[in-house]
PDB file of C-alpha atoms and ligand atoms in Angstrom:
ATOM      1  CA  UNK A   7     -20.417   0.495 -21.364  1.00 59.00           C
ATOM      2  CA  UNK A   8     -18.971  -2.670 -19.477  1.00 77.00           C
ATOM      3  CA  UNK A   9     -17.240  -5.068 -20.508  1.00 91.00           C
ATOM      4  CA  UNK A  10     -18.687  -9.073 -21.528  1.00 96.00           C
ATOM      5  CA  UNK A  11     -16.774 -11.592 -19.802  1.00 97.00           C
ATOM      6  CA  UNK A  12     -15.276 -13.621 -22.352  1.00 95.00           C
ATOM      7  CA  UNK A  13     -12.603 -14.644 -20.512  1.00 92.00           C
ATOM      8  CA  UNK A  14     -12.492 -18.649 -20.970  1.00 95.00           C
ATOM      9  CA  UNK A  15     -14.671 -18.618 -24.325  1.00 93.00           C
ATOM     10  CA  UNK A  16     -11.655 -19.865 -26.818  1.00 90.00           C
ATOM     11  CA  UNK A  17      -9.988 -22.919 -25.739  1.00 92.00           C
ATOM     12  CA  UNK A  18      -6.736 -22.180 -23.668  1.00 90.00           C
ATOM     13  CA  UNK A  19      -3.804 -24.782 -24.443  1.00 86.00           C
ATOM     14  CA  UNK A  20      -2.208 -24.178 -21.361  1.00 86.00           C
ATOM     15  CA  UNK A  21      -4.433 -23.129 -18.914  1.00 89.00           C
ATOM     16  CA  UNK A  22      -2.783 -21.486 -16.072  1.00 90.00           C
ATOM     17  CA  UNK A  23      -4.275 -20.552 -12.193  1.00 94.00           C
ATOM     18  CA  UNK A  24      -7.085 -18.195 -12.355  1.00 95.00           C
ATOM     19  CA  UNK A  25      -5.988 -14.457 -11.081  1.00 95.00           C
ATOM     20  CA  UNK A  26      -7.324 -10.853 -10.797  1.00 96.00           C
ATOM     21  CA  UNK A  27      -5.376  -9.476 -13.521  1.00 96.00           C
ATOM     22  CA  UNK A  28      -6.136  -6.166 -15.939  1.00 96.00           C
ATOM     23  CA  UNK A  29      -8.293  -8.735 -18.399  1.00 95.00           C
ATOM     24  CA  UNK A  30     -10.499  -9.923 -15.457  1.00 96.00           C
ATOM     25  CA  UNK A  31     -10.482  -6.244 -13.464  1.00 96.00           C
ATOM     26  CA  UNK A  32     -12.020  -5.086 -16.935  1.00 95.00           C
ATOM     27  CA  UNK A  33     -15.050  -7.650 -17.255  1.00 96.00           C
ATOM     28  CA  UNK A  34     -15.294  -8.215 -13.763  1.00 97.00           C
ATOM     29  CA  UNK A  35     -18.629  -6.433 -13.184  1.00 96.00           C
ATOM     30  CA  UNK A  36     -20.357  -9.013 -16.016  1.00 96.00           C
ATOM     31  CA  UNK A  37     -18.194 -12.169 -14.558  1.00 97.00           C
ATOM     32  CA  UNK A  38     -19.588 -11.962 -10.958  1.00 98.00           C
ATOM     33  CA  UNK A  39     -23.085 -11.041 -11.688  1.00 97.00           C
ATOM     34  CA  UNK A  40     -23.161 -13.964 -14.121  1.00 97.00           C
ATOM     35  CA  UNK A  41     -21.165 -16.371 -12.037  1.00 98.00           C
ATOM     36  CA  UNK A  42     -22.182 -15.440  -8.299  1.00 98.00           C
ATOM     37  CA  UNK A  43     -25.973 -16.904  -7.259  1.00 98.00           C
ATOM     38  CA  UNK A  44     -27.347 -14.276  -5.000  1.00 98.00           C
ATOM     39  CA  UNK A  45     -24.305 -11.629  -5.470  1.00 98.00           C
ATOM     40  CA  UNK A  46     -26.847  -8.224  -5.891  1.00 98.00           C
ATOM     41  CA  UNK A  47     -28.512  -9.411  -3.009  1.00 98.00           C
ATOM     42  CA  UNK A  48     -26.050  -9.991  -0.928  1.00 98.00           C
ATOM     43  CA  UNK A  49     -24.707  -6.998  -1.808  1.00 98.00           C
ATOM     44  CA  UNK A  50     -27.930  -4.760  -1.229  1.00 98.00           C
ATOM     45  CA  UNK A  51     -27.625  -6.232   2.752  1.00 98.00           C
ATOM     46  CA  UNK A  52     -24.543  -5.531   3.467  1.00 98.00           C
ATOM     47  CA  UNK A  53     -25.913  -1.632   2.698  1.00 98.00           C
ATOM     48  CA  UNK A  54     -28.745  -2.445   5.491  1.00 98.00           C
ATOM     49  CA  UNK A  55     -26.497  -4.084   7.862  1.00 98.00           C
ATOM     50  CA  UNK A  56     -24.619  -0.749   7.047  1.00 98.00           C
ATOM     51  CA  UNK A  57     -27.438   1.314   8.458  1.00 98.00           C
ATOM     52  CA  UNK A  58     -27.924  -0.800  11.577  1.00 98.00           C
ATOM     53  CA  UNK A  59     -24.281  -1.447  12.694  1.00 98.00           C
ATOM     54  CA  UNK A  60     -21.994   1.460  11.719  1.00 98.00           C
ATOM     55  CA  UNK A  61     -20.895   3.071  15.017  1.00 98.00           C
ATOM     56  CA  UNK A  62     -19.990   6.684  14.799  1.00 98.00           C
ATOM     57  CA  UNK A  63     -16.339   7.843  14.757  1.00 98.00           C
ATOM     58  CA  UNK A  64     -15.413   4.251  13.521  1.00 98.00           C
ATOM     59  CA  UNK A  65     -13.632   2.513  10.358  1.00 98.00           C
ATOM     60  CA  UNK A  66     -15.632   0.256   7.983  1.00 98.00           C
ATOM     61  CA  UNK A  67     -13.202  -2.528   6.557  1.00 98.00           C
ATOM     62  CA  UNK A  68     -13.877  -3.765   2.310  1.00 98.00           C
ATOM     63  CA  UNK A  69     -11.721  -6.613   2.894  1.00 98.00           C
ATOM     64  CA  UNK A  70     -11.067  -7.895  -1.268  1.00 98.00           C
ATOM     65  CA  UNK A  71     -12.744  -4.763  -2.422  1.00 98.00           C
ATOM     66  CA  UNK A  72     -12.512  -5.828  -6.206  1.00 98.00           C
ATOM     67  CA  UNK A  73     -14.539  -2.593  -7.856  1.00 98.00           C
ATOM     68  CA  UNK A  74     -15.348  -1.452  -4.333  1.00 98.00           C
ATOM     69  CA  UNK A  75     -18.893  -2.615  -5.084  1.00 98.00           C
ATOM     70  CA  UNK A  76     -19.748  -3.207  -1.682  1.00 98.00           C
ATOM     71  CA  UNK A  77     -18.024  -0.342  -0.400  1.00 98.00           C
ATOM     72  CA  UNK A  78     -19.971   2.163  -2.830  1.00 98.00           C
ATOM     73  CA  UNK A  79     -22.999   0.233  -0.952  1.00 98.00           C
ATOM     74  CA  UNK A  80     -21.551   0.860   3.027  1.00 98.00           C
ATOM     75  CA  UNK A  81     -21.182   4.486   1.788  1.00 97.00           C
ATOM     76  CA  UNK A  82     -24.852   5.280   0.531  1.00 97.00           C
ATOM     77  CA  UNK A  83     -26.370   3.450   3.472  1.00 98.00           C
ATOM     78  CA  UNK A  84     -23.600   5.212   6.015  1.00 97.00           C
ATOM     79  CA  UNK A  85     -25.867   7.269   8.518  1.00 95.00           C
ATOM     80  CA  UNK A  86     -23.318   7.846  11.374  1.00 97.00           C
ATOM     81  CA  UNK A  87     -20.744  10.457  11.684  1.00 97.00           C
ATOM     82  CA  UNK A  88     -17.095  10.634  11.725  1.00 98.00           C
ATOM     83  CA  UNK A  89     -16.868   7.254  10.004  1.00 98.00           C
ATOM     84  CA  UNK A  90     -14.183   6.099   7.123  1.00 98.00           C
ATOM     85  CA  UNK A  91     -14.417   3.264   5.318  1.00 98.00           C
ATOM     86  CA  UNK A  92     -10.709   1.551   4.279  1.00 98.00           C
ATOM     87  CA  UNK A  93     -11.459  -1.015   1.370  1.00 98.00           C
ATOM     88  CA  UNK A  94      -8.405  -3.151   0.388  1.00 98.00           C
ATOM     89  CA  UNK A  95      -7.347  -5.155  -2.215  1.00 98.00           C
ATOM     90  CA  UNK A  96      -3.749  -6.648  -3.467  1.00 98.00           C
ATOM     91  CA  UNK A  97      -4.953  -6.500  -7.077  1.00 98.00           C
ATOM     92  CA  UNK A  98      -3.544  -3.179  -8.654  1.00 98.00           C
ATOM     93  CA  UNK A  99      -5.398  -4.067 -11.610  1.00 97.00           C
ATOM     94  CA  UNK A 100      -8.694  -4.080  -9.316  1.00 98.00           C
ATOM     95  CA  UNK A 101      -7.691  -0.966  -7.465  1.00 98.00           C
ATOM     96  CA  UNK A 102      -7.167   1.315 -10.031  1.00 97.00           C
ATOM     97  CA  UNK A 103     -10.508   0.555 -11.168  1.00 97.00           C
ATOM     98  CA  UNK A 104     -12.374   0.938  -7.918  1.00 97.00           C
ATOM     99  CA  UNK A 105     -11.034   4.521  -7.749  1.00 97.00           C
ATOM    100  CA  UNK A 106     -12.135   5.543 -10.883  1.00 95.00           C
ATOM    101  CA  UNK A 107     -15.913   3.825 -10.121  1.00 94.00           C
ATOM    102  CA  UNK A 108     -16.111   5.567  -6.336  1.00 96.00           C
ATOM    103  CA  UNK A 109     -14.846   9.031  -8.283  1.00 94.00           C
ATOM    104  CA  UNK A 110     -18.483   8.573 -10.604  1.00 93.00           C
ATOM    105  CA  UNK A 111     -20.329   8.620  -7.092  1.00 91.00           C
ATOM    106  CA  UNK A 112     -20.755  11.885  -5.166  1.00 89.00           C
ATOM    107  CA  UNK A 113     -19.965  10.937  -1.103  1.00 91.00           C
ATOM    108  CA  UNK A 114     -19.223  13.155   2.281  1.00 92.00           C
ATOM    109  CA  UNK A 115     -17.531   9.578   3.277  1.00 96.00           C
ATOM    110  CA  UNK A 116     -14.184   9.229   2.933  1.00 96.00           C
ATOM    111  CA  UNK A 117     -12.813   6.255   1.365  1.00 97.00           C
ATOM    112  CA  UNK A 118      -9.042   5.176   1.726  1.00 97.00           C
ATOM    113  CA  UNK A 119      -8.285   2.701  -0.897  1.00 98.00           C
ATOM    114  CA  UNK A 120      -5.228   0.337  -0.095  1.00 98.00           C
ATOM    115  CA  UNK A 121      -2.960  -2.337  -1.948  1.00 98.00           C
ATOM    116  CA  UNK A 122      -1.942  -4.904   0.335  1.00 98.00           C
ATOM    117  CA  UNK A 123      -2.460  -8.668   1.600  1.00 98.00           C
ATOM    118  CA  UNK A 124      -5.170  -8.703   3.534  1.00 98.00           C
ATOM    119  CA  UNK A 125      -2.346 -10.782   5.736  1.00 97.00           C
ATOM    120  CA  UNK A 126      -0.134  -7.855   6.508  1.00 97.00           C
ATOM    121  CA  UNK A 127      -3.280  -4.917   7.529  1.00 98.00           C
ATOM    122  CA  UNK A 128      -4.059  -3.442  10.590  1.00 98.00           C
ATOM    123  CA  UNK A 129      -7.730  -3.742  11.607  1.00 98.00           C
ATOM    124  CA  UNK A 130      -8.426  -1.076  14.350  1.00 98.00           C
ATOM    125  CA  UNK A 131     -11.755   0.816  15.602  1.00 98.00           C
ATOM    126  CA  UNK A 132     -13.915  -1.413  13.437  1.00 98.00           C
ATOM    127  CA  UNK A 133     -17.686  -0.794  12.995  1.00 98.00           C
ATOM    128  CA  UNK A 134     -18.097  -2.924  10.103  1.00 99.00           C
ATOM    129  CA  UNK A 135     -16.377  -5.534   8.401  1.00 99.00           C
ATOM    130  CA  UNK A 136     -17.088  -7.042   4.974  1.00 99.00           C
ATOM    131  CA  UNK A 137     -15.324 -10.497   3.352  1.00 99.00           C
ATOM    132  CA  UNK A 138     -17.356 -10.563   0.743  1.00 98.00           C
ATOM    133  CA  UNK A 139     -16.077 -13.580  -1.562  1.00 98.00           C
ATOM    134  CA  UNK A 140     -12.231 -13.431  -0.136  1.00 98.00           C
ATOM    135  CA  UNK A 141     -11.467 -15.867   2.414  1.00 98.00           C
ATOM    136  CA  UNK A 142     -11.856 -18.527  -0.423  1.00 98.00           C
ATOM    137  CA  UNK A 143      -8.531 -17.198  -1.697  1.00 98.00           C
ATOM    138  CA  UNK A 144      -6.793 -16.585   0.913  1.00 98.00           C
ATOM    139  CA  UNK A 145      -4.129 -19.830   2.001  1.00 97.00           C
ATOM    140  CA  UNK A 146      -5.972 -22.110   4.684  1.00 97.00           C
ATOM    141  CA  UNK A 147      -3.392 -21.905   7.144  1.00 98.00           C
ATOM    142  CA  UNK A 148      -4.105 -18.333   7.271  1.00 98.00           C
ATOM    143  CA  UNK A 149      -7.638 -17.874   7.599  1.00 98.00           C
ATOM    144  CA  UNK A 150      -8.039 -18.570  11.079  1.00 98.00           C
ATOM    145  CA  UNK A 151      -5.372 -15.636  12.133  1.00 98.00           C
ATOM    146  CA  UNK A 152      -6.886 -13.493   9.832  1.00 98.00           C
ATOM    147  CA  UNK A 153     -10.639 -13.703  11.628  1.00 98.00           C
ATOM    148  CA  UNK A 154      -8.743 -13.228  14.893  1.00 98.00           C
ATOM    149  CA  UNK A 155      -7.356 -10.252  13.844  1.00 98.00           C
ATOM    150  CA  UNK A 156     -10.752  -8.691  12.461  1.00 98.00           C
ATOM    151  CA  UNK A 157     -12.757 -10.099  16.069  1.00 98.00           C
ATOM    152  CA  UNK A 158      -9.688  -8.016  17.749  1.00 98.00           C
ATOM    153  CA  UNK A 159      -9.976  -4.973  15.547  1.00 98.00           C
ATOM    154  CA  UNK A 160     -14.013  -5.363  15.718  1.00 98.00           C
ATOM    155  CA  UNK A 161     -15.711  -2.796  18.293  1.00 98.00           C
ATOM    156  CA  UNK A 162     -18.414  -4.747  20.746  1.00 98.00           C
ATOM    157  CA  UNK A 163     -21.402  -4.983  18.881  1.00 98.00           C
ATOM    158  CA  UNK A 164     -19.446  -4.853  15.902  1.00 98.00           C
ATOM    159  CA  UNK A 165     -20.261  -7.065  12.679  1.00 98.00           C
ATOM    160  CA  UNK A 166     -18.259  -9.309  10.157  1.00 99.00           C
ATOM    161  CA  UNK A 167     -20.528 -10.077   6.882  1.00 99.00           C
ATOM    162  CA  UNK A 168     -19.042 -13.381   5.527  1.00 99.00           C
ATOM    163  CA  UNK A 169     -19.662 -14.691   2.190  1.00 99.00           C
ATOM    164  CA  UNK A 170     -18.529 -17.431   0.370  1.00 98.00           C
ATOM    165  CA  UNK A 171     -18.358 -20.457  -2.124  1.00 98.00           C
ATOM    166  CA  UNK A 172     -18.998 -23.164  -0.028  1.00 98.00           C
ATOM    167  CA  UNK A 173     -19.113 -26.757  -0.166  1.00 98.00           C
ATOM    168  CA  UNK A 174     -20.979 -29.207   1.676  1.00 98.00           C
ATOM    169  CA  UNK A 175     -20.186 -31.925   3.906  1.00 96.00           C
ATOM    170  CA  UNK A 176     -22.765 -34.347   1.996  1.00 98.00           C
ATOM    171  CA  UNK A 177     -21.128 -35.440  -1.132  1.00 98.00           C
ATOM    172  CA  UNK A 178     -24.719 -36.016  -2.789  1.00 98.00           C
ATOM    173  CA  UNK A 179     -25.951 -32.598  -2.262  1.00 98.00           C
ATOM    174  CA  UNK A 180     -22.373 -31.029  -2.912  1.00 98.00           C
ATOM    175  CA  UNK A 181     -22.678 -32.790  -5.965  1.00 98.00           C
ATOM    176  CA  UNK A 182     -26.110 -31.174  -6.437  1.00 98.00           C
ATOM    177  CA  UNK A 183     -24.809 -27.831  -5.501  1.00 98.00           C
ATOM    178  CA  UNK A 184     -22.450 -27.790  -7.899  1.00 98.00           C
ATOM    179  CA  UNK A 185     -24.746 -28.750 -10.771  1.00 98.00           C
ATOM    180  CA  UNK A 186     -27.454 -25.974 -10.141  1.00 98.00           C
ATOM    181  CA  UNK A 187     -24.271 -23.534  -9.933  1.00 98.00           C
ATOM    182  CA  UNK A 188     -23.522 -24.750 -13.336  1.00 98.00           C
ATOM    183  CA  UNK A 189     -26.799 -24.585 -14.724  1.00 98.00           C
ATOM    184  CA  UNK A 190     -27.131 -21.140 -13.388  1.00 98.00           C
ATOM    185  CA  UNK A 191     -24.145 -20.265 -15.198  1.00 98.00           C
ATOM    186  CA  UNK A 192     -25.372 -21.998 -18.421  1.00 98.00           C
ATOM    187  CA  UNK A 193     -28.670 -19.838 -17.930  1.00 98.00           C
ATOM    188  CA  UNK A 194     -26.514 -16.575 -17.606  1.00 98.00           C
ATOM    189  CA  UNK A 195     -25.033 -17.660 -21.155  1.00 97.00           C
ATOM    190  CA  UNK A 196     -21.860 -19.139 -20.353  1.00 97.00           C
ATOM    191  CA  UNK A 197     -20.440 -22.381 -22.781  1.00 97.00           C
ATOM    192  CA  UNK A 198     -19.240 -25.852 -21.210  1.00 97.00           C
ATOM    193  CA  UNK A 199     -16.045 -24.767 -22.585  1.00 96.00           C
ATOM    194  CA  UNK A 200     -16.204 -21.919 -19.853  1.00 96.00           C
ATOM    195  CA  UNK A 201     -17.623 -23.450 -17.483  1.00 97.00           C
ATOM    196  CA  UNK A 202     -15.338 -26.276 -17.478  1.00 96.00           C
ATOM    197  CA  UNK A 203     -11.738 -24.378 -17.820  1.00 94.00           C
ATOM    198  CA  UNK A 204     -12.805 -21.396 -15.220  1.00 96.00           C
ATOM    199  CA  UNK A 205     -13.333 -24.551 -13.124  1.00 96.00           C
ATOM    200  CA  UNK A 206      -9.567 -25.913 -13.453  1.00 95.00           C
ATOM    201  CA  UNK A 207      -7.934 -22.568 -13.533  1.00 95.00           C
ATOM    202  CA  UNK A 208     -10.252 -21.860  -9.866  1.00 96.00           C
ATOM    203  CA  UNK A 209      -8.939 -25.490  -8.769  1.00 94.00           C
ATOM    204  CA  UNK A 210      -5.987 -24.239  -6.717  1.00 91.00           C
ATOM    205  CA  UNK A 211      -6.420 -20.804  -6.028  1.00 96.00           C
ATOM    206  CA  UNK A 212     -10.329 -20.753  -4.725  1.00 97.00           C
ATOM    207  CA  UNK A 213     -10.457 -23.402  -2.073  1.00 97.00           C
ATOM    208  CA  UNK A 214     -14.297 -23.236  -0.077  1.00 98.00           C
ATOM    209  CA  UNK A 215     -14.523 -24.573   3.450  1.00 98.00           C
ATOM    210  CA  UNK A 216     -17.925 -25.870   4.367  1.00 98.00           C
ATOM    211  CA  UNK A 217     -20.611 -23.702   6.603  1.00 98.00           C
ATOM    212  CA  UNK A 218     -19.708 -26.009   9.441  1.00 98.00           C
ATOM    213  CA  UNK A 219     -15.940 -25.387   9.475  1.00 98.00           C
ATOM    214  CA  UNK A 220     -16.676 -20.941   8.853  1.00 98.00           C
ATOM    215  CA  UNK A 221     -18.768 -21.278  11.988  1.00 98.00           C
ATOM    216  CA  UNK A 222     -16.870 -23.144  14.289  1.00 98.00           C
ATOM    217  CA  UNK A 223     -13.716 -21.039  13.221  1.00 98.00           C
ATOM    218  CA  UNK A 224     -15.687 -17.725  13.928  1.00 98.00           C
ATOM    219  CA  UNK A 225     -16.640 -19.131  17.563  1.00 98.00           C
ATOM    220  CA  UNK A 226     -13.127 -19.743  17.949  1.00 98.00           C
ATOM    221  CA  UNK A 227     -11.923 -16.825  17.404  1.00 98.00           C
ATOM    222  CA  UNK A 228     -14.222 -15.005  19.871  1.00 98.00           C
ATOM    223  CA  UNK A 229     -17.645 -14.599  17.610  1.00 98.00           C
ATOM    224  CA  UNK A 230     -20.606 -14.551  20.075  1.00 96.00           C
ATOM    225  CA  UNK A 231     -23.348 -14.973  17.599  1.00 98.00           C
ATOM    226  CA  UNK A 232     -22.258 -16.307  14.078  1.00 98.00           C
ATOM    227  CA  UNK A 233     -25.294 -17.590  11.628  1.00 98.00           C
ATOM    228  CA  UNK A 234     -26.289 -18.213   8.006  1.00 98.00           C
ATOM    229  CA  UNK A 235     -28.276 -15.266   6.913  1.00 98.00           C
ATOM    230  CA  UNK A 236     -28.282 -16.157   3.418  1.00 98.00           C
ATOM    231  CA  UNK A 237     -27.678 -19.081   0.958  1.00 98.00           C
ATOM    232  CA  UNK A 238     -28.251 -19.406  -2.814  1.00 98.00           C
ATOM    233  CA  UNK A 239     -26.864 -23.102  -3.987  1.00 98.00           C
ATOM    234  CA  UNK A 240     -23.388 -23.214  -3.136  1.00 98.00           C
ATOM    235  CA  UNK A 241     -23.236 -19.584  -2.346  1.00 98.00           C
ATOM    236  CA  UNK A 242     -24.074 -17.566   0.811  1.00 98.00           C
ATOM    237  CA  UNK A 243     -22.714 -15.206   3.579  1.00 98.00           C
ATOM    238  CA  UNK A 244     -22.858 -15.017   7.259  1.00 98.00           C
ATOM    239  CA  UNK A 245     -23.173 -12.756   9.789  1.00 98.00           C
ATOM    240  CA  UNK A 246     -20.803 -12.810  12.885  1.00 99.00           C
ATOM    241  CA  UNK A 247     -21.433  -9.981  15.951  1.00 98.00           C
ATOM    242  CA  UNK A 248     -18.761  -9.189  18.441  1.00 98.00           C
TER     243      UNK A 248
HETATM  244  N1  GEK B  19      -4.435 -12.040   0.013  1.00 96.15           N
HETATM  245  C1  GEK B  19      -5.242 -11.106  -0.504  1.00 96.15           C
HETATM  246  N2  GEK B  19      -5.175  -9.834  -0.055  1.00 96.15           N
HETATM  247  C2  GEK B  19      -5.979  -8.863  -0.563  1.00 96.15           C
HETATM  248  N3  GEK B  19      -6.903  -9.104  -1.536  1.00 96.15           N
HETATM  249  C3  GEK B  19      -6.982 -10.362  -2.013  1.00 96.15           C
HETATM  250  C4  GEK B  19      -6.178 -11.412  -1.528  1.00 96.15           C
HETATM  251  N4  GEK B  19      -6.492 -12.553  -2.202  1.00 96.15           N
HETATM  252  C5  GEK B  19      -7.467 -12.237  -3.074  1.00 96.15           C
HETATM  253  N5  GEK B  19      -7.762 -10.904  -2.973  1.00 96.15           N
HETATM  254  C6  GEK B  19      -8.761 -10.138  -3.734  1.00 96.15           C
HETATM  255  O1  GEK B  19     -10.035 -10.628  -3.376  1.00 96.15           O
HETATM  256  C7  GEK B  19     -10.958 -10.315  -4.411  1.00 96.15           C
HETATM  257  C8  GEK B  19     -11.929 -11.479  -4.571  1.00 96.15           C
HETATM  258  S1  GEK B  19     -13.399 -11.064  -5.455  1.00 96.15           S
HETATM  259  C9  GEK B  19     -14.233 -10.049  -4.243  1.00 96.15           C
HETATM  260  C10 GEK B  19     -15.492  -9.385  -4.714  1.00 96.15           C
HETATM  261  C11 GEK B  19     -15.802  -8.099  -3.997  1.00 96.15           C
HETATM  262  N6  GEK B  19     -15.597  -8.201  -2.549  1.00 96.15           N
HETATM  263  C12 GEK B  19     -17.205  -7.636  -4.324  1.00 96.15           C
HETATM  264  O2  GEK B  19     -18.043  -7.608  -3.403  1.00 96.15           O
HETATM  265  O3  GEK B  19     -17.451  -7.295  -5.486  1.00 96.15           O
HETATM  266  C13 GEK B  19     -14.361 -12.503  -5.375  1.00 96.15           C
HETATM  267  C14 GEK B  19     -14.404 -13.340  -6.576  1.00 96.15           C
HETATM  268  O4  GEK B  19     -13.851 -12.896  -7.603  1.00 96.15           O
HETATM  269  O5  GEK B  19     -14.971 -14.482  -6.477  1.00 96.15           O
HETATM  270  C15 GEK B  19     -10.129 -10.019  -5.667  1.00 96.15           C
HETATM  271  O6  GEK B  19     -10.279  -8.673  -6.052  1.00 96.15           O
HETATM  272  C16 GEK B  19      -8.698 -10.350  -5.244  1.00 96.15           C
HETATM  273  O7  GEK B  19      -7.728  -9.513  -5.839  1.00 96.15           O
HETATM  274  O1  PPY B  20     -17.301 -18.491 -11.635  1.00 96.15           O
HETATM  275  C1  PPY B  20     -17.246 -19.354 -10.787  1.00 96.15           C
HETATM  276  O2  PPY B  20     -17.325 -20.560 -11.073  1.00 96.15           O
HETATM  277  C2  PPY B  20     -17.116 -19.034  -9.357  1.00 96.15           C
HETATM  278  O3  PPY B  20     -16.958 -19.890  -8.575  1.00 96.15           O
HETATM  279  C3  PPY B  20     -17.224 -17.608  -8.871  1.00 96.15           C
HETATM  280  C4  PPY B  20     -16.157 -16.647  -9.234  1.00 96.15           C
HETATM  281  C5  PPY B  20     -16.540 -15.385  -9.658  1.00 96.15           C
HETATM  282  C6  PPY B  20     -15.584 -14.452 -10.006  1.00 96.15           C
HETATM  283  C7  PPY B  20     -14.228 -14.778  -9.916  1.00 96.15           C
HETATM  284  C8  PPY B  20     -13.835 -16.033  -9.459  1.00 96.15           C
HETATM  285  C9  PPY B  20     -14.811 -16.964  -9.117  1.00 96.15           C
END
């Protein structure tokens, strides 16, 4: 059975930053689905983009692996040989979990699962690399030497899958964005009174860049072809090939 997100139901007198404790690890299945426009799908392409970019004898990064959702996905869609796929995360809480969910799975692909800032990792022989919902928390200042170190670790021909809460450089249609997010979580059952504190405790640990600012970072760095492939709201995830 999983768990019901229930997380910000009762009011919270002091409400403190949002983090990827034990109590959200446990519900955390039911939280994205409900909060994240788009999240199966995006998940179900990183599995193709799987299929088409995995090199053999290479490494396929999870960068912020949560459950190890998308990493269960890279392994059932893995066709190449020789290939490992290293999913990280510096939530013990989360990473405890993931093993037990990738144990319920039979796999010939070896997973190494690893606690650690995604800051401090060595990217190397890469095939594959997922940020699926992480950059967001990761400090500003850092992202940019992050993405250099993935293009550097990437293989030619190699692929970063990007996805993220983003905001838009129109304040009208970020306004909009925002609202159909909300509604969307309404829909999926959530209360103002959730809605409204997950927003303050998310204030100053999720901070989105717009689409603008992801893709002229990526070219920066050394991406030859970055794009949108995919955007739901204020939700979506990009593709960048080495
Ligand atoms: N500095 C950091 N170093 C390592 N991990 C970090 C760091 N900061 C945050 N995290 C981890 O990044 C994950 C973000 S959730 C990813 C969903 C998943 N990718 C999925 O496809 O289901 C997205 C969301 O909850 O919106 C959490 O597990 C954090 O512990
Ligand atoms: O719930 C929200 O409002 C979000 O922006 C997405 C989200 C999903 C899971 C953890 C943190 C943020």
């Amino acid at each position: 059975m999983q768990s019901k997100d229930h997380i910000f139901a009762a009011p919270i007198a002091q409400l403190g930053d949002f983090c990827f404790d034990q109590n959200v690890a446990e519900v955390f299945p039911d939280m994205i689905k409900r909060s994240v426009p788009g999240y199966s799908n995006i998940i179900s392409a990183i599995g193709m983009m799987t299929t088409r970019f995995a090199q053999p004898d290479s490494r396929l990064y999870d960068l912020g692996c949560s459950l190890g959702a998308a990493t269960q996905e890279m392994r059932r869609n893995l066709t190449q040989p020789g290939c490992r796929i290293i999913a990280v995360d510096n939530s013990a809480a989360m990473l405890e979990r993931a093993a037990s969910h990738l144990a319920a799975f039979k796999s010939e692909v070896p997973v190494t699962l690893t606690e650690a800032d995604l800051c401090d990792i060595e990217i190397d022989n890469a095939s594959v690399v997922v940020l699926n919902f992480t950059l967001q928390f990761i400090d500003p200042g850092q992202r940019e030497t992050l993405l250099g170190k993935i293009y550097r670790g990437l293989k030619p021909g190699g692929v970063l899958i990007l996805s993220e809460k983003f905001v838009s450089h129109d304040e009208t249609v970020n306004e909009l964005l925002i609202d159909l997010h909300h509604d969307f979580k309404r829909a999926n059952g959530y209360s103002e009174l959730e809605i409204s504190q997950k927003r303050t405790a998310l204030e100053n640990v999720m901070r989105p860049d717009t689409p603008e600012l992801h893709k002229t970072r990526l070219k920066r760095v050394g991406f030859q072809h970055v794009d949108l492939w995919f955007q739901c709201f204020n939700f979506g995830s990009m593709v960048a090939i080495k």
